[in-house]
Amino acid sequence: MDSGQHIRKASALTAWRKSSYSGASNGNCVEVGDGHSAVVPVRDSKIADGPALVFGRAAWSSFVTGLHQG
């Protein structure tokens, strides 16, 4: 699985997690796939069988850092 691609059926991947800030509701959440060494797959929690976007680890790290910095 390479960065810059998407996965057509995200449910084929295992170990999805969502932010603890999303609460108990199954609302508008983004889930991140764990267990991939070079990439970070991301999907919409409402569409578990939908596609996932795949980001390189460095790009994902920069994105998360930017979120924390506001």
mmCIF file of C-alpha atoms in Angstrom:
data_model
loop_
_atom_site.group_PDB
_atom_site.id
_atom_site.type_symbol
_atom_site.label_atom_id
_atom_site.label_comp_id
_atom_site.label_asym_id
_atom_site.label_seq_id
_atom_site.Cartn_x
_atom_site.Cartn_y
_atom_site.Cartn_z
ATOM 1 C CA MET A 1 0.000 0.000 0.000
ATOM 2 C CA ASP A 2 1.571 3.266 -1.123
ATOM 3 C CA SER A 3 0.978 6.815 0.063
ATOM 4 C CA GLY A 4 -1.132 8.896 -2.299
ATOM 5 C CA GLN A 5 -3.510 6.050 -3.051
ATOM 6 C CA HIS A 6 -6.896 5.109 -1.696
ATOM 7 C CA ILE A 7 -8.349 1.825 -0.562
ATOM 8 C CA ARG A 8 -11.678 1.019 -2.209
ATOM 9 C CA LYS A 9 -13.059 -1.018 0.687
ATOM 10 C CA ALA A 10 -11.770 0.396 3.956
ATOM 11 C CA SER A 11 -13.397 -2.335 6.042
ATOM 12 C CA ALA A 12 -10.822 -4.726 4.540
ATOM 13 C CA LEU A 13 -8.292 -3.137 6.883
ATOM 14 C CA THR A 14 -8.343 -3.930 10.576
ATOM 15 C CA ALA A 15 -7.734 -2.043 13.812
ATOM 16 C CA TRP A 16 -9.594 1.199 13.114
ATOM 17 C CA ARG A 17 -9.733 3.817 15.876
ATOM 18 C CA LYS A 18 -11.347 7.207 16.258
ATOM 19 C CA SER A 19 -10.507 10.200 18.388
ATOM 20 C CA SER A 20 -11.442 10.091 22.052
ATOM 21 C CA TYR A 21 -12.860 13.581 21.465
ATOM 22 C CA SER A 22 -15.605 12.144 19.256
ATOM 23 C CA GLY A 23 -17.501 10.814 22.281
ATOM 24 C CA ALA A 24 -19.871 7.866 22.385
ATOM 25 C CA SER A 25 -22.029 8.993 19.480
ATOM 26 C CA ASN A 26 -21.574 7.519 16.039
ATOM 27 C CA GLY A 27 -21.695 10.923 14.411
ATOM 28 C CA ASN A 28 -19.304 12.668 12.077
ATOM 29 C CA CYS A 29 -16.015 10.959 12.879
ATOM 30 C CA VAL A 30 -12.814 10.170 11.077
ATOM 31 C CA GLU A 31 -11.128 6.874 11.858
ATOM 32 C CA VAL A 32 -7.445 6.048 11.490
ATOM 33 C CA GLY A 33 -6.168 2.582 10.645
ATOM 34 C CA ASP A 34 -3.431 1.228 12.901
ATOM 35 C CA GLY A 35 -0.798 -1.370 12.167
ATOM 36 C CA HIS A 36 0.711 -0.024 8.946
ATOM 37 C CA SER A 37 4.386 0.865 9.114
ATOM 38 C CA ALA A 38 4.756 3.349 6.261
ATOM 39 C CA VAL A 39 1.262 4.783 5.781
ATOM 40 C CA VAL A 40 -1.807 5.980 7.687
ATOM 41 C CA PRO A 41 -5.186 5.039 6.190
ATOM 42 C CA VAL A 42 -8.093 7.365 7.089
ATOM 43 C CA ARG A 43 -11.831 6.744 6.563
ATOM 44 C CA ASP A 44 -15.246 8.212 7.333
ATOM 45 C CA SER A 45 -16.753 6.259 10.250
ATOM 46 C CA LYS A 46 -20.252 6.518 8.767
ATOM 47 C CA ILE A 47 -19.144 4.661 5.624
ATOM 48 C CA ALA A 48 -17.093 1.750 6.947
ATOM 49 C CA ASP A 49 -17.223 -0.056 3.585
ATOM 50 C CA GLY A 50 -16.348 3.094 1.662
ATOM 51 C CA PRO A 51 -12.917 4.187 0.493
ATOM 52 C CA ALA A 52 -10.029 5.198 2.714
ATOM 53 C CA LEU A 53 -7.449 7.849 1.975
ATOM 54 C CA VAL A 54 -3.845 6.800 2.520
ATOM 55 C CA PHE A 55 -1.238 9.263 3.781
ATOM 56 C CA GLY A 56 2.486 8.820 4.278
ATOM 57 C CA ARG A 57 3.618 8.803 7.924
ATOM 58 C CA ALA A 58 5.516 12.104 7.572
ATOM 59 C CA ALA A 59 2.533 13.863 5.976
ATOM 60 C CA TRP A 60 0.176 12.556 8.667
ATOM 61 C CA SER A 61 2.555 13.605 11.428
ATOM 62 C CA SER A 62 2.764 17.132 9.980
ATOM 63 C CA PHE A 63 -1.040 17.293 9.763
ATOM 64 C CA VAL A 64 -1.527 16.216 13.388
ATOM 65 C CA THR A 65 1.182 18.618 14.581
ATOM 66 C CA GLY A 66 -0.602 21.446 12.764
ATOM 67 C CA LEU A 67 -3.876 20.526 14.467
ATOM 68 C CA HIS A 68 -2.253 20.662 17.885
ATOM 69 C CA GLN A 69 -0.673 24.027 17.132
ATOM 70 C CA GLY A 70 -3.993 25.495 16.013
#
